PDB file of C-alpha atoms and ligand atoms in Angstrom:
ATOM      1  CA  MET A1281    -103.029 -37.549 -30.707  1.00 50.00           C
ATOM      2  CA  ARG A1282    -102.489 -40.953 -29.272  1.00 51.00           C
ATOM      3  CA  LYS A1283    -104.512 -42.458 -32.138  1.00 50.00           C
ATOM      4  CA  THR A1284    -102.326 -40.601 -34.678  1.00 46.00           C
ATOM      5  CA  ILE A1285     -99.202 -41.890 -32.993  1.00 43.00           C
ATOM      6  CA  ILE A1286    -100.499 -45.431 -33.171  1.00 43.00           C
ATOM      7  CA  MET A1287    -101.339 -44.959 -36.792  1.00 45.00           C
ATOM      8  CA  ILE A1288     -97.874 -43.624 -37.617  1.00 41.00           C
ATOM      9  CA  CYS A1289     -96.287 -46.626 -35.890  1.00 39.00           C
ATOM     10  CA  ALA A1290     -98.491 -49.041 -37.842  1.00 42.00           C
ATOM     11  CA  ALA A1291     -97.457 -47.415 -41.078  1.00 40.00           C
ATOM     12  CA  LEU A1292     -93.726 -47.634 -40.147  1.00 39.00           C
ATOM     13  CA  VAL A1293     -94.192 -51.381 -39.391  1.00 38.00           C
ATOM     14  CA  ALA A1294     -95.819 -51.794 -42.742  1.00 37.00           C
ATOM     15  CA  VAL A1295     -93.081 -49.960 -44.561  1.00 37.00           C
ATOM     16  CA  SER A1296     -90.223 -51.997 -42.816  1.00 36.00           C
ATOM     17  CA  CYS A1297     -91.946 -55.298 -43.667  1.00 35.00           C
ATOM     18  CA  GLY A1298     -92.245 -54.155 -47.156  1.00 36.00           C
ATOM     19  CA  ASN A1299     -88.479 -53.242 -47.403  1.00 37.00           C
ATOM     20  CA  LYS A1300     -87.609 -56.684 -45.954  1.00 47.00           C
ATOM     21  CA  ASN A1301     -89.386 -58.497 -48.672  1.00 50.00           C
ATOM     22  CA  ASN A1302     -87.616 -56.356 -51.313  1.00 55.00           C
ATOM     23  CA  GLU A1303     -84.245 -57.309 -49.820  1.00 77.00           C
ATOM     24  CA  THR A1304     -84.487 -60.991 -50.515  1.00 87.00           C
ATOM     25  CA  MET A1305     -81.032 -62.501 -50.207  1.00 87.00           C
ATOM     26  CA  LYS A1306     -79.839 -64.276 -53.368  1.00 89.00           C
ATOM     27  CA  ALA A1307     -77.832 -67.496 -52.835  1.00 87.00           C
ATOM     28  CA  ASN A1308     -74.519 -68.226 -54.710  1.00 90.00           C
ATOM     29  CA  GLU A1309     -74.842 -71.182 -56.897  1.00 91.00           C
ATOM     30  CA  ILE A1310     -71.703 -73.616 -56.706  1.00 93.00           C
ATOM     31  CA  PHE A1311     -73.278 -76.865 -57.867  1.00 95.00           C
ATOM     32  CA  PRO A1312     -75.905 -77.094 -60.624  1.00 96.00           C
ATOM     33  CA  LYS A1313     -79.495 -76.147 -59.531  1.00 97.00           C
ATOM     34  CA  GLY A1314     -81.084 -79.079 -61.248  1.00 97.00           C
ATOM     35  CA  GLN A1315     -84.728 -79.757 -61.765  1.00 96.00           C
ATOM     36  CA  LYS A1316     -87.852 -78.516 -59.834  1.00 97.00           C
ATOM     37  CA  ALA A1317     -88.743 -80.887 -57.107  1.00 95.00           C
ATOM     38  CA  ALA A1318     -92.205 -82.525 -57.677  1.00 86.00           C
ATOM     39  CA  ALA A1319     -93.590 -83.304 -54.194  1.00 94.00           C
ATOM     40  CA  ASN A1320     -93.150 -82.945 -50.597  1.00 97.00           C
ATOM     41  CA  PHE A1321     -92.162 -79.237 -50.509  1.00 98.00           C
ATOM     42  CA  THR A1322     -94.175 -76.179 -49.560  1.00 98.00           C
ATOM     43  CA  GLY A1323     -92.898 -73.562 -52.182  1.00 98.00           C
ATOM     44  CA  THR A1324     -90.391 -74.187 -54.840  1.00 98.00           C
ATOM     45  CA  ALA A1325     -87.185 -76.164 -54.567  1.00 98.00           C
ATOM     46  CA  TRP A1326     -84.724 -77.587 -57.034  1.00 98.00           C
ATOM     47  CA  VAL A1327     -82.781 -80.756 -56.841  1.00 98.00           C
ATOM     48  CA  GLU A1328     -79.616 -81.960 -58.641  1.00 97.00           C
ATOM     49  CA  MET A1329     -78.248 -85.463 -57.920  1.00 96.00           C
ATOM     50  CA  LEU A1330     -74.482 -85.374 -57.608  1.00 97.00           C
ATOM     51  CA  VAL A1331     -73.577 -88.872 -56.539  1.00 95.00           C
ATOM     52  CA  THR A1332     -76.266 -91.633 -57.018  1.00 91.00           C
ATOM     53  CA  ASN A1333     -76.241 -94.632 -54.749  1.00 78.00           C
ATOM     54  CA  ASP A1334     -74.226 -97.653 -55.563  1.00 77.00           C
ATOM     55  CA  ALA A1335     -72.828-100.553 -53.605  1.00 80.00           C
ATOM     56  CA  THR A1336     -69.495 -98.923 -53.128  1.00 90.00           C
ATOM     57  CA  PHE A1337     -70.503 -95.782 -51.277  1.00 93.00           C
ATOM     58  CA  ASP A1338     -74.016 -96.619 -49.906  1.00 95.00           C
ATOM     59  CA  THR A1339     -74.728 -92.837 -50.004  1.00 96.00           C
ATOM     60  CA  GLN A1340     -76.599 -90.389 -52.114  1.00 96.00           C
ATOM     61  CA  VAL A1341     -75.161 -86.797 -52.481  1.00 97.00           C
ATOM     62  CA  TYR A1342     -77.464 -84.061 -53.930  1.00 98.00           C
ATOM     63  CA  ASN A1343     -77.659 -80.187 -54.144  1.00 98.00           C
ATOM     64  CA  VAL A1344     -80.935 -78.540 -52.939  1.00 98.00           C
ATOM     65  CA  THR A1345     -81.923 -74.934 -53.646  1.00 98.00           C
ATOM     66  CA  PHE A1346     -84.972 -73.538 -51.772  1.00 98.00           C
ATOM     67  CA  GLU A1347     -86.693 -70.341 -52.797  1.00 98.00           C
ATOM     68  CA  PRO A1348     -87.247 -67.894 -49.741  1.00 98.00           C
ATOM     69  CA  GLY A1349     -90.015 -69.390 -47.586  1.00 98.00           C
ATOM     70  CA  CYS A1350     -89.756 -72.805 -49.067  1.00 98.00           C
ATOM     71  CA  ARG A1351     -89.289 -75.880 -46.880  1.00 98.00           C
ATOM     72  CA  ASN A1352     -89.790 -79.666 -47.102  1.00 98.00           C
ATOM     73  CA  TYR A1353     -92.490 -81.565 -45.354  1.00 98.00           C
ATOM     74  CA  TRP A1354     -91.821 -83.287 -42.003  1.00 98.00           C
ATOM     75  CA  HIS A1355     -89.882 -86.454 -42.703  1.00 98.00           C
ATOM     76  CA  SER A1356     -87.300 -89.008 -41.521  1.00 98.00           C
ATOM     77  CA  HIS A1357     -84.419 -91.015 -43.215  1.00 98.00           C
ATOM     78  CA  PRO A1358     -84.090 -94.668 -42.191  1.00 98.00           C
ATOM     79  CA  GLY A1359     -80.262 -94.508 -42.507  1.00 98.00           C
ATOM     80  CA  GLY A1360     -79.814 -90.848 -41.478  1.00 98.00           C
ATOM     81  CA  GLN A1361     -78.773 -87.763 -43.406  1.00 98.00           C
ATOM     82  CA  LEU A1362     -76.014 -85.011 -43.263  1.00 98.00           C
ATOM     83  CA  LEU A1363     -76.583 -81.427 -44.512  1.00 99.00           C
ATOM     84  CA  LEU A1364     -73.690 -79.209 -45.532  1.00 98.00           C
ATOM     85  CA  VAL A1365     -74.874 -75.493 -45.976  1.00 98.00           C
ATOM     86  CA  THR A1366     -73.203 -73.696 -48.900  1.00 98.00           C
ATOM     87  CA  SER A1367     -75.197 -70.557 -49.358  1.00 98.00           C
ATOM     88  CA  GLY A1368     -78.018 -68.334 -47.948  1.00 98.00           C
ATOM     89  CA  GLU A1369     -79.985 -68.638 -44.717  1.00 98.00           C
ATOM     90  CA  GLY A1370     -82.022 -71.630 -43.686  1.00 98.00           C
ATOM     91  CA  TYR A1371     -83.982 -73.356 -40.883  1.00 98.00           C
ATOM     92  CA  TYR A1372     -83.633 -76.876 -39.387  1.00 98.00           C
ATOM     93  CA  GLN A1373     -86.083 -78.338 -36.937  1.00 98.00           C
ATOM     94  CA  GLU A1374     -86.424 -81.709 -35.167  1.00 98.00           C
ATOM     95  CA  LYS A1375     -89.863 -82.680 -33.732  1.00 98.00           C
ATOM     96  CA  GLY A1376     -90.072 -81.287 -30.276  1.00 97.00           C
ATOM     97  CA  SER A1377     -87.164 -78.921 -30.510  1.00 98.00           C
ATOM     98  CA  ALA A1378     -86.702 -75.264 -31.472  1.00 98.00           C
ATOM     99  CA  ILE A1379     -85.889 -74.167 -34.996  1.00 98.00           C
ATOM    100  CA  ARG A1380     -82.119 -73.849 -35.597  1.00 98.00           C
ATOM    101  CA  LEU A1381     -80.833 -71.085 -37.979  1.00 98.00           C
ATOM    102  CA  LEU A1382     -78.378 -72.273 -40.629  1.00 98.00           C
ATOM    103  CA  ARG A1383     -75.640 -70.380 -42.409  1.00 98.00           C
ATOM    104  CA  PRO A1384     -73.013 -71.283 -44.954  1.00 98.00           C
ATOM    105  CA  GLY A1385     -70.457 -73.677 -43.339  1.00 98.00           C
ATOM    106  CA  ASP A1386     -72.949 -75.235 -40.891  1.00 98.00           C
ATOM    107  CA  VAL A1387     -73.235 -78.969 -40.742  1.00 98.00           C
ATOM    108  CA  VAL A1388     -76.354 -80.833 -39.568  1.00 98.00           C
ATOM    109  CA  GLU A1389     -76.129 -84.478 -38.458  1.00 98.00           C
ATOM    110  CA  ILE A1390     -79.460 -86.079 -38.666  1.00 98.00           C
ATOM    111  CA  LYS A1391     -79.639 -89.590 -36.898  1.00 98.00           C
ATOM    112  CA  PRO A1392     -81.810 -92.474 -38.507  1.00 98.00           C
ATOM    113  CA  ASP A1393     -85.604 -92.051 -38.047  1.00 98.00           C
ATOM    114  CA  VAL A1394     -85.337 -88.605 -36.422  1.00 98.00           C
ATOM    115  CA  VAL A1395     -88.451 -86.633 -37.713  1.00 98.00           C
ATOM    116  CA  HIS A1396     -87.479 -83.086 -39.039  1.00 98.00           C
ATOM    117  CA  TRP A1397     -87.697 -80.634 -41.787  1.00 98.00           C
ATOM    118  CA  HIS A1398     -85.341 -78.109 -43.569  1.00 98.00           C
ATOM    119  CA  GLY A1399     -85.677 -75.082 -45.706  1.00 98.00           C
ATOM    120  CA  ALA A1400     -85.164 -71.468 -46.408  1.00 98.00           C
ATOM    121  CA  THR A1401     -85.852 -68.420 -44.171  1.00 98.00           C
ATOM    122  CA  PRO A1402     -88.595 -66.157 -45.245  1.00 98.00           C
ATOM    123  CA  ASN A1403     -86.224 -63.695 -46.823  1.00 97.00           C
ATOM    124  CA  SER A1404     -83.274 -65.596 -48.255  1.00 98.00           C
ATOM    125  CA  GLU A1405     -82.687 -68.358 -50.747  1.00 98.00           C
ATOM    126  CA  PHE A1406     -81.018 -71.210 -49.211  1.00 98.00           C
ATOM    127  CA  ILE A1407     -78.816 -73.991 -50.651  1.00 98.00           C
ATOM    128  CA  HIS A1408     -77.421 -77.145 -48.907  1.00 98.00           C
ATOM    129  CA  ILE A1409     -75.689 -80.304 -49.959  1.00 98.00           C
ATOM    130  CA  GLY A1410     -77.596 -83.244 -48.699  1.00 98.00           C
ATOM    131  CA  ILE A1411     -76.066 -86.721 -48.050  1.00 98.00           C
ATOM    132  CA  THR A1412     -78.267 -89.770 -47.506  1.00 97.00           C
ATOM    133  CA  THR A1413     -76.119 -92.102 -45.429  1.00 96.00           C
ATOM    134  CA  GLN A1414     -76.728 -95.867 -45.196  1.00 96.00           C
ATOM    135  CA  ALA A1415     -78.871 -95.492 -48.372  1.00 95.00           C
ATOM    136  CA  ASP A1416     -79.642 -99.170 -48.618  1.00 95.00           C
ATOM    137  CA  LYS A1417     -81.935 -98.858 -45.490  1.00 96.00           C
ATOM    138  CA  GLY A1418     -84.568 -97.448 -47.649  1.00 95.00           C
ATOM    139  CA  ALA A1419     -86.593 -94.412 -48.729  1.00 95.00           C
ATOM    140  CA  VAL A1420     -87.620 -91.356 -46.840  1.00 97.00           C
ATOM    141  CA  THR A1421     -90.884 -91.418 -44.819  1.00 98.00           C
ATOM    142  CA  TRP A1422     -92.971 -88.345 -45.324  1.00 98.00           C
ATOM    143  CA  TYR A1423     -95.422 -86.924 -42.579  1.00 98.00           C
ATOM    144  CA  GLY A1424     -97.020 -83.922 -44.298  1.00 98.00           C
ATOM    145  CA  PRO A1425     -96.484 -80.165 -44.558  1.00 98.00           C
ATOM    146  CA  VAL A1426     -94.890 -77.882 -41.924  1.00 98.00           C
ATOM    147  CA  SER A1427     -97.639 -75.583 -40.880  1.00 97.00           C
ATOM    148  CA  ASP A1428     -97.121 -71.726 -41.107  1.00 97.00           C
ATOM    149  CA  GLU A1429     -97.461 -71.650 -37.374  1.00 97.00           C
ATOM    150  CA  GLU A1430     -94.551 -74.081 -37.025  1.00 98.00           C
ATOM    151  CA  TYR A1431     -92.507 -72.324 -39.750  1.00 98.00           C
ATOM    152  CA  ASP A1432     -93.017 -68.879 -38.077  1.00 98.00           C
ATOM    153  CA  SER A1433     -91.990 -70.110 -34.563  1.00 97.00           C
ATOM    154  CA  TYR A1434     -88.258 -69.309 -35.121  1.00 97.00           C
ATOM    155  CA  LYS A1435     -86.831 -67.187 -32.296  1.00 93.00           C
ATOM    156  CA  GLU A1436     -83.435 -65.400 -32.340  1.00 90.00           C
TER     157      GLU A1436
HETATM  158 MN1  LIG B2497     -83.983 -84.530 -44.185  1.00 72.12          MN
END
């Protein structure tokens, strides 16, 4: 009897996980999706440059779209970065801190040289505008992939 109950519970868990995967949240596209990102992502992301750097603004502005489960590698920006969330659900984590859940309208202020990553939740597409501030300070430093263990550590 006890074994049967446990088996039924296991089956219910399996069914609910299956449903979750079928209910992937689609994001609303506002800015162009752009091209597939070539490197430094786990999973597939797309990037469209909206404002390229010049001497006047010293910023780069770009639209980034992550498929569910996709995230970029651990990295830091020498001049900092701002994220403006436009659609879907995402994660943001700084090294040594808990994962923060992101929703449309959220703003993330990332100070220069703070090691972090950003990406989609397991069941939602995710789109943010990225703004590289003080762009003349140089290129992003990459530190390698976010492990599944790190990615799965989100707690509500
Ligand atoms: Mn970043």
